Each structure stands twice: as C-alpha cells, then as structure tokens.
Amino acid sequence: MVARDKARLVVLASGNGSNFQAIIDACENGRLDAEIVLLVVNRPGAYALERARTHGIPSRLIDHKDFADRESFDAAMAEAIDAARPDWIVMAGFMRILTDDFVDRFQGRLINIHPSLLPKYPGMNTHARALETGDRVHGATVHFVTPTVDAGPPIVQGRLEIFDKDDVESLKQRIHGVEHRIYPLAIDWLVKGSIDFDRAAAQTSPAVVDASGALIVPPSP
Ligand code: GRF
C-alpha cells in the first residue's frame, strides 16, 4: 500500500493563535492527518509566531504596513502561500479584509472561523451583539471564504447556551472552547473528503456540534 502524503495546511493568523494551537495539537496527536507547512502573520507581535517557533513550524511575517495597498499585500501573501503548496489555507484569527482577487485564487481551499452562528452577526463584536439581542444560543462557524465577508458556505457550527450570568468575556472564553473543537474537526472532514465547497454550498444547513462536543447534525452526504 502506498502511504498517502499528509494534507498540507497553511495557517493565516494575526494575534494570539489559540485556534492555530488547537490545529497544531490535532496534527501532533494524530487526530488530524495533516501538517502545518507554513504560518503567515501580518502583525510583528502576533503570539502565533511564538507558537510556531515552539513547534518547529516555518513562519513568515508579512506586515501589511509595509505595503502601499491591499492589492500588493495580498499579492505578497498569495506568493508565500503558493510557494508552500498547501492543500488548505486556514484563517485562524486573521484580521484583514482580503481582496476579491485573493479569495478567487484560493476559493474552495480557503476557510475561516467566525465567532457567531452565521448568518447571524457577521463582522465584529459578535458576543456583545448576541447578548444585546437577548439570544439564548450562540456559537461559532467554520466556513469557506468567498468575497463577501463572513458569508461563504458554512461547514460546521458549534453551539452553546447563553447563561444569565454570561458577559462578553465569559462568552469569548466559552466560544474559544467551542472553536478549538470544531476547527480541527472541519479540517479533518476536508482532508478526508467528507465535505467540499460545492456540497457545503448546496446544503440548507451545516453540521452542528453541541456544547459537549457531540456531533448532533452530521455533514450532509
Ligand atoms: C476567534 O474567535 C475567531 O473566531 C476569530 O478570531 C478569533 C481568533 O482567536 N476569527 P485566536 O487568535 O485563535 O485565539
């Protein structure tokens, strides 16, 4: 039997990188048959860089402030990504709006995680908005990236109940816990071919994981 090469992941991050860490852990403990071949960050102080160093993962700092415009920044990113020959490009807290050209180039292989149950609350301040609305259920979504921000086909959502005592900080922490479960899971499905862009786009609702981590709605076949 010919051993299949591990799926190659490029991760894009801007900050702490706790989702990056969850993916590193899943690769290292064998839950994910993938290797992170490159981390790209756009901010010099991003703690994700430290995580990459600790785990021997190659990293590149491409500081958006060194570029005259979005187009040239995205072109530099695209070049670095292509050179790493990834199967999947994983945005893990990457805080830059991408140009349509960049998204078109990688569409179908480019995924993101967002801290809300999309299509609810695209954009920023999702926890505050869920609390203000009086929602009882909140969560996070892994989705394919398309040119419209936070609007691409969802792959999986992780849900949790909002308690009366919750505030923005407690929700942020609890949602991070959800994210760390669903991001490696979604990547595992992509690597195994259980879901792809077309199937995600065709399904009326995505797979769902509950607060205990149980898969209560599987991806549609
Ligand atoms: C996460 O909440 C993610 O949903 C959002 O940015 C945050 C990144 O957190 N896109 P971290 O850097 O992975 O800790």
JSON list of C-alpha atoms and ligand atoms in Angstrom, two decimals:
[
{"chain": "A", "resi": 1, "resn": "MET", "atom": "CA", "xyz": [0.00, 0.00, 0.00]},
{"chain": "A", "resi": 2, "resn": "VAL", "atom": "CA", "xyz": [1.32, 3.46, -0.90]},
{"chain": "A", "resi": 3, "resn": "ALA", "atom": "CA", "xyz": [1.26, 5.79, 2.08]},
{"chain": "A", "resi": 4, "resn": "ARG", "atom": "CA", "xyz": [-0.74, 8.93, 1.33]},
{"chain": "A", "resi": 5, "resn": "ASP", "atom": "CA", "xyz": [1.03, 12.20, 1.98]},
{"chain": "A", "resi": 6, "resn": "LYS", "atom": "CA", "xyz": [-0.36, 14.25, 4.82]},
{"chain": "A", "resi": 7, "resn": "ALA", "atom": "CA", "xyz": [-2.55, 17.18, 3.81]},
{"chain": "A", "resi": 8, "resn": "ARG", "atom": "CA", "xyz": [-0.59, 20.41, 3.74]},
{"chain": "A", "resi": 9, "resn": "LEU", "atom": "CA", "xyz": [-2.01, 23.35, 5.68]},
{"chain": "A", "resi": 10, "resn": "VAL", "atom": "CA", "xyz": [-1.04, 27.00, 5.58]},
{"chain": "A", "resi": 11, "resn": "VAL", "atom": "CA", "xyz": [-2.45, 28.94, 8.54]},
{"chain": "A", "resi": 12, "resn": "LEU", "atom": "CA", "xyz": [-3.03, 32.72, 8.47]},
{"chain": "A", "resi": 13, "resn": "ALA", "atom": "CA", "xyz": [-3.21, 34.49, 11.83]},
{"chain": "A", "resi": 14, "resn": "SER", "atom": "CA", "xyz": [-2.91, 37.98, 13.30]},
{"chain": "A", "resi": 15, "resn": "GLY", "atom": "CA", "xyz": [-2.86, 37.53, 17.04]},
{"chain": "A", "resi": 16, "resn": "ASN", "atom": "CA", "xyz": [-2.91, 35.04, 19.89]},
{"chain": "A", "resi": 17, "resn": "GLY", "atom": "CA", "xyz": [-3.41, 31.99, 17.71]},
{"chain": "A", "resi": 18, "resn": "SER", "atom": "CA", "xyz": [-5.29, 29.73, 20.14]},
{"chain": "A", "resi": 19, "resn": "ASN", "atom": "CA", "xyz": [-7.10, 28.20, 17.14]},
{"chain": "A", "resi": 20, "resn": "PHE", "atom": "CA", "xyz": [-3.73, 27.73, 15.46]},
{"chain": "A", "resi": 21, "resn": "GLN", "atom": "CA", "xyz": [-2.64, 25.93, 18.64]},
{"chain": "A", "resi": 22, "resn": "ALA", "atom": "CA", "xyz": [-5.70, 23.65, 18.54]},
{"chain": "A", "resi": 23, "resn": "ILE", "atom": "CA", "xyz": [-4.80, 22.69, 14.97]},
{"chain": "A", "resi": 24, "resn": "ILE", "atom": "CA", "xyz": [-1.14, 22.14, 15.92]},
{"chain": "A", "resi": 25, "resn": "ASP", "atom": "CA", "xyz": [-2.27, 19.87, 18.76]},
{"chain": "A", "resi": 26, "resn": "ALA", "atom": "CA", "xyz": [-4.59, 17.88, 16.48]},
{"chain": "A", "resi": 27, "resn": "CYS", "atom": "CA", "xyz": [-1.77, 17.40, 13.95]},
{"chain": "A", "resi": 28, "resn": "GLU", "atom": "CA", "xyz": [0.66, 16.37, 16.66]},
{"chain": "A", "resi": 29, "resn": "ASN", "atom": "CA", "xyz": [-1.62, 13.92, 18.42]},
{"chain": "A", "resi": 30, "resn": "GLY", "atom": "CA", "xyz": [-2.69, 12.29, 15.16]},
{"chain": "A", "resi": 31, "resn": "ARG", "atom": "CA", "xyz": [-6.37, 13.33, 15.29]},
{"chain": "A", "resi": 32, "resn": "LEU", "atom": "CA", "xyz": [-5.69, 15.25, 12.08]},
{"chain": "A", "resi": 33, "resn": "ASP", "atom": "CA", "xyz": [-3.82, 13.64, 9.19]},
{"chain": "A", "resi": 34, "resn": "ALA", "atom": "CA", "xyz": [-2.24, 16.93, 8.20]},
{"chain": "A", "resi": 35, "resn": "GLU", "atom": "CA", "xyz": [0.85, 19.03, 8.68]},
{"chain": "A", "resi": 36, "resn": "ILE", "atom": "CA", "xyz": [1.13, 22.78, 9.01]},
{"chain": "A", "resi": 37, "resn": "VAL", "atom": "CA", "xyz": [3.72, 23.73, 6.41]},
{"chain": "A", "resi": 38, "resn": "LEU", "atom": "CA", "xyz": [3.60, 27.48, 7.00]},
{"chain": "A", "resi": 39, "resn": "LEU", "atom": "CA", "xyz": [2.18, 30.11, 9.34]},
{"chain": "A", "resi": 40, "resn": "VAL", "atom": "CA", "xyz": [1.74, 33.58, 7.85]},
{"chain": "A", "resi": 41, "resn": "VAL", "atom": "CA", "xyz": [1.10, 36.52, 10.18]},
{"chain": "A", "resi": 42, "resn": "ASN", "atom": "CA", "xyz": [0.57, 40.17, 9.31]},
{"chain": "A", "resi": 43, "resn": "ARG", "atom": "CA", "xyz": [1.48, 41.66, 12.70]},
{"chain": "A", "resi": 44, "resn": "PRO", "atom": "CA", "xyz": [5.01, 41.59, 14.20]},
{"chain": "A", "resi": 45, "resn": "GLY", "atom": "CA", "xyz": [3.84, 40.97, 17.78]},
{"chain": "A", "resi": 46, "resn": "ALA", "atom": "CA", "xyz": [1.46, 38.11, 16.98]},
{"chain": "A", "resi": 47, "resn": "TYR", "atom": "CA", "xyz": [1.83, 35.42, 19.66]},
{"chain": "A", "resi": 48, "resn": "ALA", "atom": "CA", "xyz": [1.04, 32.85, 16.97]},
{"chain": "A", "resi": 49, "resn": "LEU", "atom": "CA", "xyz": [4.66, 33.36, 15.82]},
{"chain": "A", "resi": 50, "resn": "GLU", "atom": "CA", "xyz": [5.89, 32.14, 19.20]},
{"chain": "A", "resi": 51, "resn": "ARG", "atom": "CA", "xyz": [3.66, 29.06, 18.95]},
{"chain": "A", "resi": 52, "resn": "ALA", "atom": "CA", "xyz": [5.11, 28.29, 15.52]},
{"chain": "A", "resi": 53, "resn": "ARG", "atom": "CA", "xyz": [8.65, 28.60, 16.88]},
{"chain": "A", "resi": 54, "resn": "THR", "atom": "CA", "xyz": [7.88, 26.31, 19.81]},
{"chain": "A", "resi": 55, "resn": "HIS", "atom": "CA", "xyz": [6.53, 23.64, 17.48]},
{"chain": "A", "resi": 56, "resn": "GLY", "atom": "CA", "xyz": [9.12, 23.96, 14.71]},
{"chain": "A", "resi": 57, "resn": "ILE", "atom": "CA", "xyz": [6.61, 25.28, 12.18]},
{"chain": "A", "resi": 58, "resn": "PRO", "atom": "CA", "xyz": [8.01, 27.58, 9.45]},
{"chain": "A", "resi": 59, "resn": "SER", "atom": "CA", "xyz": [6.58, 31.08, 9.68]},
{"chain": "A", "resi": 60, "resn": "ARG", "atom": "CA", "xyz": [6.55, 34.28, 7.66]},
{"chain": "A", "resi": 61, "resn": "LEU", "atom": "CA", "xyz": [5.77, 37.78, 8.86]},
{"chain": "A", "resi": 62, "resn": "ILE", "atom": "CA", "xyz": [4.22, 39.78, 6.03]},
{"chain": "A", "resi": 63, "resn": "ASP", "atom": "CA", "xyz": [3.42, 43.08, 7.69]},
{"chain": "A", "resi": 64, "resn": "HIS", "atom": "CA", "xyz": [0.55, 44.82, 5.92]},
{"chain": "A", "resi": 65, "resn": "LYS", "atom": "CA", "xyz": [2.05, 48.16, 6.99]},
{"chain": "A", "resi": 66, "resn": "ASP", "atom": "CA", "xyz": [4.96, 47.54, 4.60]},
{"chain": "A", "resi": 67, "resn": "PHE", "atom": "CA", "xyz": [2.63, 47.63, 1.59]},
{"chain": "A", "resi": 68, "resn": "ALA", "atom": "CA", "xyz": [1.12, 50.58, -0.22]},
{"chain": "A", "resi": 69, "resn": "ASP", "atom": "CA", "xyz": [-2.27, 48.97, -0.72]},
{"chain": "A", "resi": 70, "resn": "ARG", "atom": "CA", "xyz": [-4.36, 45.86, -0.16]},
{"chain": "A", "resi": 71, "resn": "GLU", "atom": "CA", "xyz": [-3.59, 44.52, -3.63]},
{"chain": "A", "resi": 72, "resn": "SER", "atom": "CA", "xyz": [0.17, 44.44, -3.15]},
{"chain": "A", "resi": 73, "resn": "PHE", "atom": "CA", "xyz": [-0.15, 42.99, 0.37]},
{"chain": "A", "resi": 74, "resn": "ASP", "atom": "CA", "xyz": [-2.46, 40.23, -0.86]},
{"chain": "A", "resi": 75, "resn": "ALA", "atom": "CA", "xyz": [-0.14, 39.53, -3.82]},
{"chain": "A", "resi": 76, "resn": "ALA", "atom": "CA", "xyz": [2.79, 39.01, -1.41]},
{"chain": "A", "resi": 77, "resn": "MET", "atom": "CA", "xyz": [0.64, 36.73, 0.74]},
{"chain": "A", "resi": 78, "resn": "ALA", "atom": "CA", "xyz": [-0.52, 34.73, -2.27]},
{"chain": "A", "resi": 79, "resn": "GLU", "atom": "CA", "xyz": [3.05, 34.26, -3.42]},
{"chain": "A", "resi": 80, "resn": "ALA", "atom": "CA", "xyz": [4.16, 32.97, 0.02]},
{"chain": "A", "resi": 81, "resn": "ILE", "atom": "CA", "xyz": [1.13, 30.68, 0.20]},
{"chain": "A", "resi": 82, "resn": "ASP", "atom": "CA", "xyz": [1.65, 29.23, -3.28]},
{"chain": "A", "resi": 83, "resn": "ALA", "atom": "CA", "xyz": [5.33, 28.57, -2.55]},
{"chain": "A", "resi": 84, "resn": "ALA", "atom": "CA", "xyz": [4.25, 26.38, 0.40]},
{"chain": "A", "resi": 85, "resn": "ARG", "atom": "CA", "xyz": [1.99, 24.27, -1.91]},
{"chain": "A", "resi": 86, "resn": "PRO", "atom": "CA", "xyz": [-0.91, 23.94, 0.54]},
{"chain": "A", "resi": 87, "resn": "ASP", "atom": "CA", "xyz": [-3.98, 21.78, 0.11]},
{"chain": "A", "resi": 88, "resn": "TRP", "atom": "CA", "xyz": [-5.90, 24.03, 2.51]},
{"chain": "A", "resi": 89, "resn": "ILE", "atom": "CA", "xyz": [-5.49, 27.62, 3.64]},
{"chain": "A", "resi": 90, "resn": "VAL", "atom": "CA", "xyz": [-6.82, 28.11, 7.15]},
{"chain": "A", "resi": 91, "resn": "MET", "atom": "CA", "xyz": [-7.63, 31.57, 8.51]},
{"chain": "A", "resi": 92, "resn": "ALA", "atom": "CA", "xyz": [-7.34, 31.48, 12.29]},
{"chain": "A", "resi": 93, "resn": "GLY", "atom": "CA", "xyz": [-8.00, 34.97, 13.62]},
{"chain": "A", "resi": 94, "resn": "PHE", "atom": "CA", "xyz": [-6.59, 36.68, 10.53]},
{"chain": "A", "resi": 95, "resn": "MET", "atom": "CA", "xyz": [-7.80, 40.25, 10.87]},
{"chain": "A", "resi": 96, "resn": "ARG", "atom": "CA", "xyz": [-7.50, 41.67, 7.37]},
{"chain": "A", "resi": 97, "resn": "ILE", "atom": "CA", "xyz": [-10.15, 42.05, 4.70]},
{"chain": "A", "resi": 98, "resn": "LEU", "atom": "CA", "xyz": [-8.98, 40.12, 1.64]},
{"chain": "A", "resi": 99, "resn": "THR", "atom": "CA", "xyz": [-9.25, 41.35, -1.94]},
{"chain": "A", "resi": 100, "resn": "ASP", "atom": "CA", "xyz": [-11.60, 39.54, -4.32]},
{"chain": "A", "resi": 101, "resn": "ASP", "atom": "CA", "xyz": [-8.58, 38.51, -6.40]},
{"chain": "A", "resi": 102, "resn": "PHE", "atom": "CA", "xyz": [-7.01, 36.77, -3.42]},
{"chain": "A", "resi": 103, "resn": "VAL", "atom": "CA", "xyz": [-10.23, 34.99, -2.49]},
{"chain": "A", "resi": 104, "resn": "ASP", "atom": "CA", "xyz": [-10.91, 33.94, -6.10]},
{"chain": "A", "resi": 105, "resn": "ARG", "atom": "CA", "xyz": [-7.44, 32.49, -6.37]},
{"chain": "A", "resi": 106, "resn": "PHE", "atom": "CA", "xyz": [-7.92, 30.22, -3.36]},
{"chain": "A", "resi": 107, "resn": "GLN", "atom": "CA", "xyz": [-11.70, 29.77, -3.24]},
{"chain": "A", "resi": 108, "resn": "GLY", "atom": "CA", "xyz": [-12.65, 26.22, -2.35]},
{"chain": "A", "resi": 109, "resn": "ARG", "atom": "CA", "xyz": [-9.45, 25.74, -0.36]},
{"chain": "A", "resi": 110, "resn": "LEU", "atom": "CA", "xyz": [-9.72, 28.80, 1.89]},
{"chain": "A", "resi": 111, "resn": "ILE", "atom": "CA", "xyz": [-11.58, 28.51, 5.20]},
{"chain": "A", "resi": 112, "resn": "ASN", "atom": "CA", "xyz": [-12.23, 30.74, 8.20]},
{"chain": "A", "resi": 113, "resn": "ILE", "atom": "CA", "xyz": [-13.65, 30.52, 11.69]},
{"chain": "A", "resi": 114, "resn": "HIS", "atom": "CA", "xyz": [-16.06, 33.17, 12.95]},
{"chain": "A", "resi": 115, "resn": "PRO", "atom": "CA", "xyz": [-17.37, 33.60, 16.50]},
{"chain": "A", "resi": 116, "resn": "SER", "atom": "CA", "xyz": [-21.12, 33.53, 15.79]},
{"chain": "A", "resi": 117, "resn": "LEU", "atom": "CA", "xyz": [-23.78, 31.30, 14.33]},
{"chain": "A", "resi": 118, "resn": "LEU", "atom": "CA", "xyz": [-23.58, 32.74, 10.82]},
{"chain": "A", "resi": 119, "resn": "PRO", "atom": "CA", "xyz": [-25.52, 34.23, 9.07]},
{"chain": "A", "resi": 120, "resn": "LYS", "atom": "CA", "xyz": [-26.13, 35.93, 12.43]},
{"chain": "A", "resi": 121, "resn": "TYR", "atom": "CA", "xyz": [-23.60, 38.60, 13.35]},
{"chain": "A", "resi": 122, "resn": "PRO", "atom": "CA", "xyz": [-21.05, 38.80, 10.57]},
{"chain": "A", "resi": 123, "resn": "GLY", "atom": "CA", "xyz": [-18.28, 41.30, 11.39]},
{"chain": "A", "resi": 124, "resn": "MET", "atom": "CA", "xyz": [-17.08, 42.38, 14.81]},
{"chain": "A", "resi": 125, "resn": "ASN", "atom": "CA", "xyz": [-18.37, 42.34, 18.41]},
{"chain": "A", "resi": 126, "resn": "THR", "atom": "CA", "xyz": [-20.40, 39.18, 17.96]},
{"chain": "A", "resi": 127, "resn": "HIS", "atom": "CA", "xyz": [-20.66, 38.33, 21.67]},
{"chain": "A", "resi": 128, "resn": "ALA", "atom": "CA", "xyz": [-21.93, 41.79, 22.64]},
{"chain": "A", "resi": 129, "resn": "ARG", "atom": "CA", "xyz": [-24.46, 41.67, 19.82]},
{"chain": "A", "resi": 130, "resn": "ALA", "atom": "CA", "xyz": [-25.74, 38.23, 20.87]},
{"chain": "A", "resi": 131, "resn": "LEU", "atom": "CA", "xyz": [-26.13, 39.48, 24.47]},
{"chain": "A", "resi": 132, "resn": "GLU", "atom": "CA", "xyz": [-27.85, 42.73, 23.39]},
{"chain": "A", "resi": 133, "resn": "THR", "atom": "CA", "xyz": [-30.32, 40.78, 21.26]},
{"chain": "A", "resi": 134, "resn": "GLY", "atom": "CA", "xyz": [-31.10, 38.51, 24.21]},
{"chain": "A", "resi": 135, "resn": "ASP", "atom": "CA", "xyz": [-30.12, 35.34, 22.34]},
{"chain": "A", "resi": 136, "resn": "ARG", "atom": "CA", "xyz": [-30.20, 32.13, 24.34]},
{"chain": "A", "resi": 137, "resn": "VAL", "atom": "CA", "xyz": [-27.97, 30.25, 21.90]},
{"chain": "A", "resi": 138, "resn": "HIS", "atom": "CA", "xyz": [-24.65, 31.39, 20.50]},
{"chain": "A", "resi": 139, "resn": "GLY", "atom": "CA", "xyz": [-21.74, 29.70, 18.80]},
{"chain": "A", "resi": 140, "resn": "ALA", "atom": "CA", "xyz": [-19.04, 29.66, 16.16]},
{"chain": "A", "resi": 141, "resn": "THR", "atom": "CA", "xyz": [-18.96, 28.75, 12.48]},
{"chain": "A", "resi": 142, "resn": "VAL", "atom": "CA", "xyz": [-16.27, 27.28, 10.25]},
{"chain": "A", "resi": 143, "resn": "HIS", "atom": "CA", "xyz": [-16.97, 28.32, 6.67]},
{"chain": "A", "resi": 144, "resn": "PHE", "atom": "CA", "xyz": [-15.47, 28.53, 3.22]},
{"chain": "A", "resi": 145, "resn": "VAL", "atom": "CA", "xyz": [-14.35, 32.03, 2.34]},
{"chain": "A", "resi": 146, "resn": "THR", "atom": "CA", "xyz": [-15.98, 33.91, -0.53]},
{"chain": "A", "resi": 147, "resn": "PRO", "atom": "CA", "xyz": [-15.56, 37.57, -1.49]},
{"chain": "A", "resi": 148, "resn": "THR", "atom": "CA", "xyz": [-18.40, 38.74, 0.80]},
{"chain": "A", "resi": 149, "resn": "VAL", "atom": "CA", "xyz": [-17.02, 38.78, 4.35]},
{"chain": "A", "resi": 150, "resn": "ASP", "atom": "CA", "xyz": [-18.35, 36.04, 6.67]},
{"chain": "A", "resi": 151, "resn": "ALA", "atom": "CA", "xyz": [-20.88, 34.88, 4.07]},
{"chain": "A", "resi": 152, "resn": "GLY", "atom": "CA", "xyz": [-19.31, 31.78, 2.49]},
{"chain": "A", "resi": 153, "resn": "PRO", "atom": "CA", "xyz": [-20.80, 28.27, 2.72]},
{"chain": "A", "resi": 154, "resn": "PRO", "atom": "CA", "xyz": [-20.73, 27.01, 6.32]},
{"chain": "A", "resi": 155, "resn": "ILE", "atom": "CA", "xyz": [-19.08, 23.66, 7.09]},
{"chain": "A", "resi": 156, "resn": "VAL", "atom": "CA", "xyz": [-19.85, 23.19, 10.78]},
{"chain": "A", "resi": 157, "resn": "GLN", "atom": "CA", "xyz": [-21.27, 25.19, 13.65]},
{"chain": "A", "resi": 158, "resn": "GLY", "atom": "CA", "xyz": [-20.59, 24.71, 17.36]},
{"chain": "A", "resi": 159, "resn": "ARG", "atom": "CA", "xyz": [-23.39, 25.83, 19.63]},
{"chain": "A", "resi": 160, "resn": "LEU", "atom": "CA", "xyz": [-23.64, 26.73, 23.29]},
{"chain": "A", "resi": 161, "resn": "GLU", "atom": "CA", "xyz": [-26.33, 28.06, 25.57]},
{"chain": "A", "resi": 162, "resn": "ILE", "atom": "CA", "xyz": [-26.05, 31.63, 26.84]},
{"chain": "A", "resi": 163, "resn": "PHE", "atom": "CA", "xyz": [-26.48, 31.69, 30.62]},
{"chain": "A", "resi": 164, "resn": "ASP", "atom": "CA", "xyz": [-27.91, 34.64, 32.58]},
{"chain": "A", "resi": 165, "resn": "LYS", "atom": "CA", "xyz": [-24.53, 35.18, 34.20]},
{"chain": "A", "resi": 166, "resn": "ASP", "atom": "CA", "xyz": [-22.67, 35.38, 30.88]},
{"chain": "A", "resi": 167, "resn": "ASP", "atom": "CA", "xyz": [-20.93, 38.56, 29.79]},
{"chain": "A", "resi": 168, "resn": "VAL", "atom": "CA", "xyz": [-18.75, 39.34, 26.77]},
{"chain": "A", "resi": 169, "resn": "GLU", "atom": "CA", "xyz": [-15.63, 37.95, 28.46]},
{"chain": "A", "resi": 170, "resn": "SER", "atom": "CA", "xyz": [-17.19, 34.67, 29.59]},
{"chain": "A", "resi": 171, "resn": "LEU", "atom": "CA", "xyz": [-18.75, 34.16, 26.16]},
{"chain": "A", "resi": 172, "resn": "LYS", "atom": "CA", "xyz": [-15.45, 34.87, 24.47]},
{"chain": "A", "resi": 173, "resn": "GLN", "atom": "CA", "xyz": [-13.77, 32.20, 26.57]},
{"chain": "A", "resi": 174, "resn": "ARG", "atom": "CA", "xyz": [-16.53, 29.64, 26.14]},
{"chain": "A", "resi": 175, "resn": "ILE", "atom": "CA", "xyz": [-16.72, 30.26, 22.39]},
{"chain": "A", "resi": 176, "resn": "HIS", "atom": "CA", "xyz": [-12.98, 29.73, 22.13]},
{"chain": "A", "resi": 177, "resn": "GLY", "atom": "CA", "xyz": [-13.50, 26.29, 23.69]},
{"chain": "A", "resi": 178, "resn": "VAL", "atom": "CA", "xyz": [-16.11, 25.56, 21.01]},
{"chain": "A", "resi": 179, "resn": "GLU", "atom": "CA", "xyz": [-13.81, 26.82, 18.26]},
{"chain": "A", "resi": 180, "resn": "HIS", "atom": "CA", "xyz": [-10.94, 24.62, 19.38]},
{"chain": "A", "resi": 181, "resn": "ARG", "atom": "CA", "xyz": [-13.21, 21.59, 18.93]},
{"chain": "A", "resi": 182, "resn": "ILE", "atom": "CA", "xyz": [-14.84, 22.45, 15.62]},
{"chain": "A", "resi": 183, "resn": "TYR", "atom": "CA", "xyz": [-11.86, 23.80, 13.69]},
{"chain": "A", "resi": 184, "resn": "PRO", "atom": "CA", "xyz": [-9.78, 20.58, 13.75]},
{"chain": "A", "resi": 185, "resn": "LEU", "atom": "CA", "xyz": [-12.98, 18.64, 13.10]},
{"chain": "A", "resi": 186, "resn": "ALA", "atom": "CA", "xyz": [-13.84, 20.68, 10.00]},
{"chain": "A", "resi": 187, "resn": "ILE", "atom": "CA", "xyz": [-10.29, 20.34, 8.67]},
{"chain": "A", "resi": 188, "resn": "ASP", "atom": "CA", "xyz": [-10.45, 16.58, 9.26]},
{"chain": "A", "resi": 189, "resn": "TRP", "atom": "CA", "xyz": [-13.62, 16.40, 7.12]},
{"chain": "A", "resi": 190, "resn": "LEU", "atom": "CA", "xyz": [-11.97, 18.42, 4.35]},
{"chain": "A", "resi": 191, "resn": "VAL", "atom": "CA", "xyz": [-8.85, 16.27, 4.41]},
{"chain": "A", "resi": 192, "resn": "LYS", "atom": "CA", "xyz": [-10.94, 13.10, 4.27]},
{"chain": "A", "resi": 193, "resn": "GLY", "atom": "CA", "xyz": [-13.23, 14.49, 1.57]},
{"chain": "A", "resi": 194, "resn": "SER", "atom": "CA", "xyz": [-16.37, 14.28, 3.76]},
{"chain": "A", "resi": 195, "resn": "ILE", "atom": "CA", "xyz": [-17.25, 17.82, 2.66]},
{"chain": "A", "resi": 196, "resn": "ASP", "atom": "CA", "xyz": [-16.15, 20.21, -0.05]},
{"chain": "A", "resi": 197, "resn": "PHE", "atom": "CA", "xyz": [-17.11, 23.68, -1.29]},
{"chain": "A", "resi": 198, "resn": "ASP", "atom": "CA", "xyz": [-19.89, 22.53, -3.64]},
{"chain": "A", "resi": 199, "resn": "ARG", "atom": "CA", "xyz": [-21.52, 20.25, -1.09]},
{"chain": "A", "resi": 200, "resn": "ALA", "atom": "CA", "xyz": [-21.25, 22.92, 1.62]},
{"chain": "A", "resi": 201, "resn": "ALA", "atom": "CA", "xyz": [-22.85, 25.43, -0.74]},
{"chain": "A", "resi": 202, "resn": "ALA", "atom": "CA", "xyz": [-25.68, 23.02, -1.60]},
{"chain": "A", "resi": 203, "resn": "GLN", "atom": "CA", "xyz": [-26.68, 22.08, 1.94]},
{"chain": "A", "resi": 204, "resn": "THR", "atom": "CA", "xyz": [-29.52, 24.02, 3.54]},
{"chain": "A", "resi": 205, "resn": "SER", "atom": "CA", "xyz": [-27.86, 23.96, 6.96]},
{"chain": "A", "resi": 206, "resn": "PRO", "atom": "CA", "xyz": [-24.41, 22.95, 8.18]},
{"chain": "A", "resi": 207, "resn": "ALA", "atom": "CA", "xyz": [-23.30, 20.19, 10.53]},
{"chain": "A", "resi": 208, "resn": "VAL", "atom": "CA", "xyz": [-23.75, 21.02, 14.22]},
{"chain": "A", "resi": 209, "resn": "VAL", "atom": "CA", "xyz": [-21.70, 20.18, 17.31]},
{"chain": "A", "resi": 210, "resn": "ASP", "atom": "CA", "xyz": [-23.27, 20.78, 20.74]},
{"chain": "A", "resi": 211, "resn": "ALA", "atom": "CA", "xyz": [-21.64, 22.20, 23.86]},
{"chain": "A", "resi": 212, "resn": "SER", "atom": "CA", "xyz": [-20.47, 18.75, 25.00]},
{"chain": "A", "resi": 213, "resn": "GLY", "atom": "CA", "xyz": [-18.64, 18.31, 21.69]},
{"chain": "A", "resi": 214, "resn": "ALA", "atom": "CA", "xyz": [-21.15, 15.74, 20.38]},
{"chain": "A", "resi": 215, "resn": "LEU", "atom": "CA", "xyz": [-21.93, 15.86, 16.67]},
{"chain": "A", "resi": 216, "resn": "ILE", "atom": "CA", "xyz": [-25.70, 16.29, 16.66]},
{"chain": "A", "resi": 217, "resn": "VAL", "atom": "CA", "xyz": [-26.10, 17.05, 12.94]},
{"chain": "A", "resi": 218, "resn": "PRO", "atom": "CA", "xyz": [-23.51, 15.36, 10.66]},
{"chain": "A", "resi": 219, "resn": "PRO", "atom": "CA", "xyz": [-22.40, 16.90, 7.36]},
{"chain": "A", "resi": 220, "resn": "SER", "atom": "CA", "xyz": [-24.85, 16.07, 4.59]},
{"chain": "A", "resi": 221, "resn": "PRO", "atom": "CA", "xyz": [-23.62, 13.20, 2.38]},
{"chain": "B", "resi": 1, "resn": "GRF", "atom": "C1", "xyz": [-11.51, 33.65, 17.12]},
{"chain": "B", "resi": 1, "resn": "GRF", "atom": "O1", "xyz": [-12.56, 33.97, 17.99]},
{"chain": "B", "resi": 1, "resn": "GRF", "atom": "C2", "xyz": [-12.02, 33.51, 15.72]},
{"chain": "B", "resi": 1, "resn": "GRF", "atom": "O2", "xyz": [-13.34, 33.08, 15.65]},
{"chain": "B", "resi": 1, "resn": "GRF", "atom": "C3", "xyz": [-11.92, 34.91, 15.16]},
{"chain": "B", "resi": 1, "resn": "GRF", "atom": "O3", "xyz": [-10.76, 35.43, 15.75]},
{"chain": "B", "resi": 1, "resn": "GRF", "atom": "C4", "xyz": [-10.51, 34.79, 16.99]},
{"chain": "B", "resi": 1, "resn": "GRF", "atom": "C5", "xyz": [-9.10, 34.30, 16.96]},
{"chain": "B", "resi": 1, "resn": "GRF", "atom": "O4", "xyz": [-8.67, 33.80, 18.20]},
{"chain": "B", "resi": 1, "resn": "GRF", "atom": "N1", "xyz": [-11.90, 34.88, 13.72]},
{"chain": "B", "resi": 1, "resn": "GRF", "atom": "P1", "xyz": [-7.28, 33.09, 18.31]},
{"chain": "B", "resi": 1, "resn": "GRF", "atom": "O5", "xyz": [-6.21, 34.05, 17.78]},
{"chain": "B", "resi": 1, "resn": "GRF", "atom": "O6", "xyz": [-7.32, 31.83, 17.51]},
{"chain": "B", "resi": 1, "resn": "GRF", "atom": "O7", "xyz": [-7.09, 32.83, 19.78]}
]
